[in-house]
Short mmCIF file of C-alpha atoms in Angstrom, two decimals:
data_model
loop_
_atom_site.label_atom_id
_atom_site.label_comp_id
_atom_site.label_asym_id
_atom_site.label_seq_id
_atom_site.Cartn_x
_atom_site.Cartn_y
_atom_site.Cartn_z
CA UNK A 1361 -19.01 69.91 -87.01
CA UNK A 1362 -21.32 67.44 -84.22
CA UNK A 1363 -19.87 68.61 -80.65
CA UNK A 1364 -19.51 64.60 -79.40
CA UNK A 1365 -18.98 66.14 -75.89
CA UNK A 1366 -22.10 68.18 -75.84
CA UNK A 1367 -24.48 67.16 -73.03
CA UNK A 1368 -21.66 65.19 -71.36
CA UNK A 1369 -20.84 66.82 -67.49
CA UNK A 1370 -18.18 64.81 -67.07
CA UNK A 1371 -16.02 65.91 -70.30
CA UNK A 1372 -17.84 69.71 -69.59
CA UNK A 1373 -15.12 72.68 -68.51
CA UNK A 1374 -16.57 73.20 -65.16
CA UNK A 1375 -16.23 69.21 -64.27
CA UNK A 1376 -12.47 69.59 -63.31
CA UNK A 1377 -12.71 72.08 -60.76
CA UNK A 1378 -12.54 72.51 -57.37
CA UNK A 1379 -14.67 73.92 -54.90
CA UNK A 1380 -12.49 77.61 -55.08
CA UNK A 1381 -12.33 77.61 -58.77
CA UNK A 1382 -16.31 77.18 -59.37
CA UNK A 1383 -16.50 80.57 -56.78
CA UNK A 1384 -14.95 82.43 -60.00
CA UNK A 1385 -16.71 80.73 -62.92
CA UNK A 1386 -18.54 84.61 -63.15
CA UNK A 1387 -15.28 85.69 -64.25
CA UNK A 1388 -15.37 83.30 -67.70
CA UNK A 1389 -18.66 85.02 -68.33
CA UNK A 1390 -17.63 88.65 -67.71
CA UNK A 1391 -14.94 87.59 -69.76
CA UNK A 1392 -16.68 86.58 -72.40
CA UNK A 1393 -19.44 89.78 -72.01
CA UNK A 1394 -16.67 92.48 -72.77
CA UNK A 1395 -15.05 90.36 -75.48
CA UNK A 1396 -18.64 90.57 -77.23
CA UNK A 1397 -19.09 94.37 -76.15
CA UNK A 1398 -16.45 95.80 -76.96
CA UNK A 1399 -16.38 94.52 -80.64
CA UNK A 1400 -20.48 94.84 -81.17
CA UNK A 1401 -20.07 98.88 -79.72
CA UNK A 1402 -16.76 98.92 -82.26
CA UNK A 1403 -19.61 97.51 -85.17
CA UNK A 1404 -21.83 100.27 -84.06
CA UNK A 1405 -19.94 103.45 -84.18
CA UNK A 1406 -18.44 102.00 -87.72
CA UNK A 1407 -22.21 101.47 -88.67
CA UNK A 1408 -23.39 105.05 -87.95
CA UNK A 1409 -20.09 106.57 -89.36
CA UNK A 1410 -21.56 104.51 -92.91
CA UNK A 1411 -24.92 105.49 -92.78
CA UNK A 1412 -23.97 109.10 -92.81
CA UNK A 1413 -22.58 108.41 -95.92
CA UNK A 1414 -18.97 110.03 -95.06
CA UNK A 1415 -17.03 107.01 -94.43
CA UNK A 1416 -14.33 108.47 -97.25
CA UNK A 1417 -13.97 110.78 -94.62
CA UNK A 1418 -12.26 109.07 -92.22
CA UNK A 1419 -8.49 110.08 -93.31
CA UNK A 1420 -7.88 111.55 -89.19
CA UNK A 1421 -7.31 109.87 -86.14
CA UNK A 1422 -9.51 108.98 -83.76
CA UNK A 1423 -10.22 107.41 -80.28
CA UNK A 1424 -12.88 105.97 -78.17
CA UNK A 1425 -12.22 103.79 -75.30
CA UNK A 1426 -15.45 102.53 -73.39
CA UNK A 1427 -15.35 102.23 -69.78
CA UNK A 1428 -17.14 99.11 -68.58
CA UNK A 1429 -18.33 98.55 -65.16
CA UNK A 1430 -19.32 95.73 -63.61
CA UNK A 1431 -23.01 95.69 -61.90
CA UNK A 1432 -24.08 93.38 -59.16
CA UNK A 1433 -27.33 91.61 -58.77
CA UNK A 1434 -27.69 90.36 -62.71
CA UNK A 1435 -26.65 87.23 -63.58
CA UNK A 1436 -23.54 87.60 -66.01
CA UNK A 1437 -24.62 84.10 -68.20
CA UNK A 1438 -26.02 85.17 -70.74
CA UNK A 1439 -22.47 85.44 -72.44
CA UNK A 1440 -21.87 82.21 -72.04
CA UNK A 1441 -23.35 81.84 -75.25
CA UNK A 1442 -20.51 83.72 -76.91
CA UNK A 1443 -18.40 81.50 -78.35
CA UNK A 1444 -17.49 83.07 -81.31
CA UNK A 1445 -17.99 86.92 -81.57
CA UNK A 1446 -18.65 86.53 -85.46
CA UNK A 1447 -21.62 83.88 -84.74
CA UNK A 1448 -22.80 86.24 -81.19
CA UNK A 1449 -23.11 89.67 -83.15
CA UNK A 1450 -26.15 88.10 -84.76
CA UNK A 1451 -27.75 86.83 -81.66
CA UNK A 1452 -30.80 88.90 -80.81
CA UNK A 1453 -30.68 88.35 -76.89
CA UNK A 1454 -26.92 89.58 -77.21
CA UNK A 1455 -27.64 91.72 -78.99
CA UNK A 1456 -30.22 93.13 -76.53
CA UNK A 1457 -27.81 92.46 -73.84
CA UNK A 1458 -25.27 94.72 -75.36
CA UNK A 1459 -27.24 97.92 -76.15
CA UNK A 1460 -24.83 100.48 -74.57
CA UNK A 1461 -27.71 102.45 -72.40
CA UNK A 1462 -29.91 99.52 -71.37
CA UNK A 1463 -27.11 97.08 -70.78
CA UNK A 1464 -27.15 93.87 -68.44
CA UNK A 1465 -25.67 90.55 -68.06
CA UNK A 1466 -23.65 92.51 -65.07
CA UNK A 1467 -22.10 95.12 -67.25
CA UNK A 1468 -22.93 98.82 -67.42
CA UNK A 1469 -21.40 101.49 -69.54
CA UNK A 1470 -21.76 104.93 -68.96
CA UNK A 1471 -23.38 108.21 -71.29
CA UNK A 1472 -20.40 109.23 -71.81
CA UNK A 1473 -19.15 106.77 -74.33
CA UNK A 1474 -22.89 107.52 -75.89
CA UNK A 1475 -21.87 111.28 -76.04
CA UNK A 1476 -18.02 110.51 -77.38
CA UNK A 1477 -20.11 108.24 -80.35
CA UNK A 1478 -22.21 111.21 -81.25
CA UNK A 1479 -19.52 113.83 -80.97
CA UNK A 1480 -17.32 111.69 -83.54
CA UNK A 1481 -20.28 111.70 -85.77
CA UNK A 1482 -20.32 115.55 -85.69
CA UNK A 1483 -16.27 115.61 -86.20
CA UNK A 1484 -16.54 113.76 -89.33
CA UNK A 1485 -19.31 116.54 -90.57
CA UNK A 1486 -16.70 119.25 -89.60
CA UNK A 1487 -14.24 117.60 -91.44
CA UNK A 1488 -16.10 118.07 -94.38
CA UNK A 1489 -16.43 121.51 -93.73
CA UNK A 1490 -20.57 120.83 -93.73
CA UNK A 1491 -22.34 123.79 -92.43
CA UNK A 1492 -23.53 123.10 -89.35
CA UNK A 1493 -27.19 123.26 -90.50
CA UNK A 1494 -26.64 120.57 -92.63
CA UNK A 1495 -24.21 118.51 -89.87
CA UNK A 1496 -27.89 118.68 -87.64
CA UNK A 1497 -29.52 117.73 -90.47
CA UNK A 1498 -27.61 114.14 -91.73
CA UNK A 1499 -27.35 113.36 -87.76
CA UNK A 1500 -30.70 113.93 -87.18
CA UNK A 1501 -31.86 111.93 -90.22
CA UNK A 1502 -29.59 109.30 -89.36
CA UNK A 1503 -31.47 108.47 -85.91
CA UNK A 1504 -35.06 109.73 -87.50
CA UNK A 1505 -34.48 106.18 -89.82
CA UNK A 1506 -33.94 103.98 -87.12
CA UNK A 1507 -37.00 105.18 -84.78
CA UNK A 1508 -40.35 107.27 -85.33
CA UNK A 1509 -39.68 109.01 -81.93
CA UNK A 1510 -36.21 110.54 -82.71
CA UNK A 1511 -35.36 113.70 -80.36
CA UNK A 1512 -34.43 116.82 -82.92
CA UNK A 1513 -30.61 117.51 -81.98
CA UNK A 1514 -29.92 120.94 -81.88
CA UNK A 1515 -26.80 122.81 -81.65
CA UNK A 1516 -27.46 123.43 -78.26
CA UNK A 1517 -27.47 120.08 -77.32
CA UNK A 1518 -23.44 119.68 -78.54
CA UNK A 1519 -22.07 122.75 -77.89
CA UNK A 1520 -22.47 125.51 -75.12
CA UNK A 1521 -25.79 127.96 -75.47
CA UNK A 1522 -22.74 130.99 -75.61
CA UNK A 1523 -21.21 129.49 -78.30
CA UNK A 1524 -24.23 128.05 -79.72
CA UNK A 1525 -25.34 131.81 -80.17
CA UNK A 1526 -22.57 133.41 -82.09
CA UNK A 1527 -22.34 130.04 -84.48
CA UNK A 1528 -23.77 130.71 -87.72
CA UNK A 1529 -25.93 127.83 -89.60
CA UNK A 1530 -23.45 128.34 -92.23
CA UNK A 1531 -20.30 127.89 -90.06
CA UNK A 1532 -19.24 124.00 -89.46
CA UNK A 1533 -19.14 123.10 -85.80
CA UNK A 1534 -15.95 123.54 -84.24
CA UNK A 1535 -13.70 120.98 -83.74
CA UNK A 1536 -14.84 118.63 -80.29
CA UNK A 1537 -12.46 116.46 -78.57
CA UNK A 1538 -13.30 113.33 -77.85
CA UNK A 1539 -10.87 112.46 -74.66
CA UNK A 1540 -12.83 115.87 -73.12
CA UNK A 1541 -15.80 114.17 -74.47
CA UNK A 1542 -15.15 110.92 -72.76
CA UNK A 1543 -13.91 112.21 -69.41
CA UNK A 1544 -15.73 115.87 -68.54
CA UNK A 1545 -19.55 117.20 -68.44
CA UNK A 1546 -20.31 118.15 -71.71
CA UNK A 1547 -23.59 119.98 -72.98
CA UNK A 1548 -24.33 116.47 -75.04
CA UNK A 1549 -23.97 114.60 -71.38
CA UNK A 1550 -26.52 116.88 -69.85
CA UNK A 1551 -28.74 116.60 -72.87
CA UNK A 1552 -28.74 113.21 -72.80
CA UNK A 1553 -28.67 112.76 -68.82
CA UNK A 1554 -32.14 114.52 -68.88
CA UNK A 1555 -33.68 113.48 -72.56
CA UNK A 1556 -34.98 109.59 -71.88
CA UNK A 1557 -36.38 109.66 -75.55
CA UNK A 1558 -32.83 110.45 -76.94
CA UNK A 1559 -31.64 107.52 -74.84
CA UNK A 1560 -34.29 105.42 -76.14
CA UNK A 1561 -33.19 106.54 -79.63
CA UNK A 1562 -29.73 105.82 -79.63
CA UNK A 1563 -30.49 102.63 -78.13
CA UNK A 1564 -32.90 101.70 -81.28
CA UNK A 1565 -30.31 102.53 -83.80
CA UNK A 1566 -28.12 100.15 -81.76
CA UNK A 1567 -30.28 97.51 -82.20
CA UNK A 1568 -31.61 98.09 -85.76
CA UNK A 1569 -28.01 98.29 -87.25
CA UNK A 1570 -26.60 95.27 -85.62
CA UNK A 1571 -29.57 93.71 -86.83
CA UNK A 1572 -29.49 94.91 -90.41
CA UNK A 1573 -26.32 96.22 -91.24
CA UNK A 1574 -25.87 99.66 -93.47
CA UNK A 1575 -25.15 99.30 -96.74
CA UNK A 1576 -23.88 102.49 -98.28
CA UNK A 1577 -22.63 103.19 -102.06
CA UNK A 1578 -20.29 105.76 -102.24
#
């Protein structure tokens, strides 16, 4: 349906306010940023967990709560544009806006939320009882789709290099948790703190499945 109002200032939401209110017109946008964030990272994580094929998997329980910040000097308008989230998640300059390592429109959101995303990805393998051989191997192939430059996870780059020794490529991963995940230094964080490509990577996949959602036949 025609918006009759559109291009009208007087009928517009900002025309009724006063000279205090305009001072937090930001805060509509910010607003309107995390609505669109928080369900586009949501779509993500769901998308990854079906294009590793194991979404029949997904009997247990399981959390992750980003932690946005807010970032000065970058305009927050961009969301403005976010009306409706269904219509936003296929805007390409939200989309862009969005991608959890190379966010802007004044909202940042740290590696840790990165590292909780992958760690859930390697729960649902040890659920399965994969071997972690083959938990590496779907993980890695997952990312390897999505960009030519994919970093080769190792098991060194989830779990500790003690523990990392004594696990066999036939054992499945232990079990991680994803509050310690989401809160503490974990090998992932450092791997990822330090690896720019894997960053890079994880931000491609973002983009890619947003774009073209999985489809997955199970």
């Amino acid at each position: 349906m025609e918006d009759v109002a559109a291009g009208l200032k007087s009928l517009s939401f900002e025309s009724g306010l006063g000279a205090e209110e305009k001072e937090l017109l930001h805060l509509r946008a910010r607003a309107a940023g995390l609505a669109f964030c928080r369900c586009a990272h949501a779509l993500y994580l769901c998308e990854l967990v079906r294009s590793l094929r194991l979404a029949e998997l997904l009997g247990h329980n399981f959390i992750l709560k980003p932690q946005y910040d807010f970032v000065g000097g970058d305009t927050a308008d961009v969301w403005l544009s976010c009306t409706a989230v269904s219509t936003a998640l296929k805007d390409p300059l939200l989309i862009d806006a969005s991608c959890p390592l190379a966010m802007s429109g004044g909202i940042s959101l740290s590696l840790n939320w990165a590292c909780a995303v992958l760690y859930t990805l390697l729960n649902i393998c040890t659920s399965a009882s994969l071997r972690s051989s083959d938990a590496l191997s779907l993980i890695n192939e997952l990312f390897q789709e999505k960009w030519m430059h994919a970093v080769q996870l190792n098991t060194e780059s989830f779990i500790s290099s003690s523990y990392a020794a004594s696990l066999r490529g036939d054992e499945p991963f232990p079990w991680i948790s994803l509050t310690e995940a989401q809160t503490k230094e974990t090998p992932l964080l450092r791997f990822l703190s330090s690896n720019k490509l894997m960053q890079q990577c994880f931000s491609a996949a973002y983009k890619s499945l947003l774009v073209t959602p999985a489809t997955v036949t199970l």
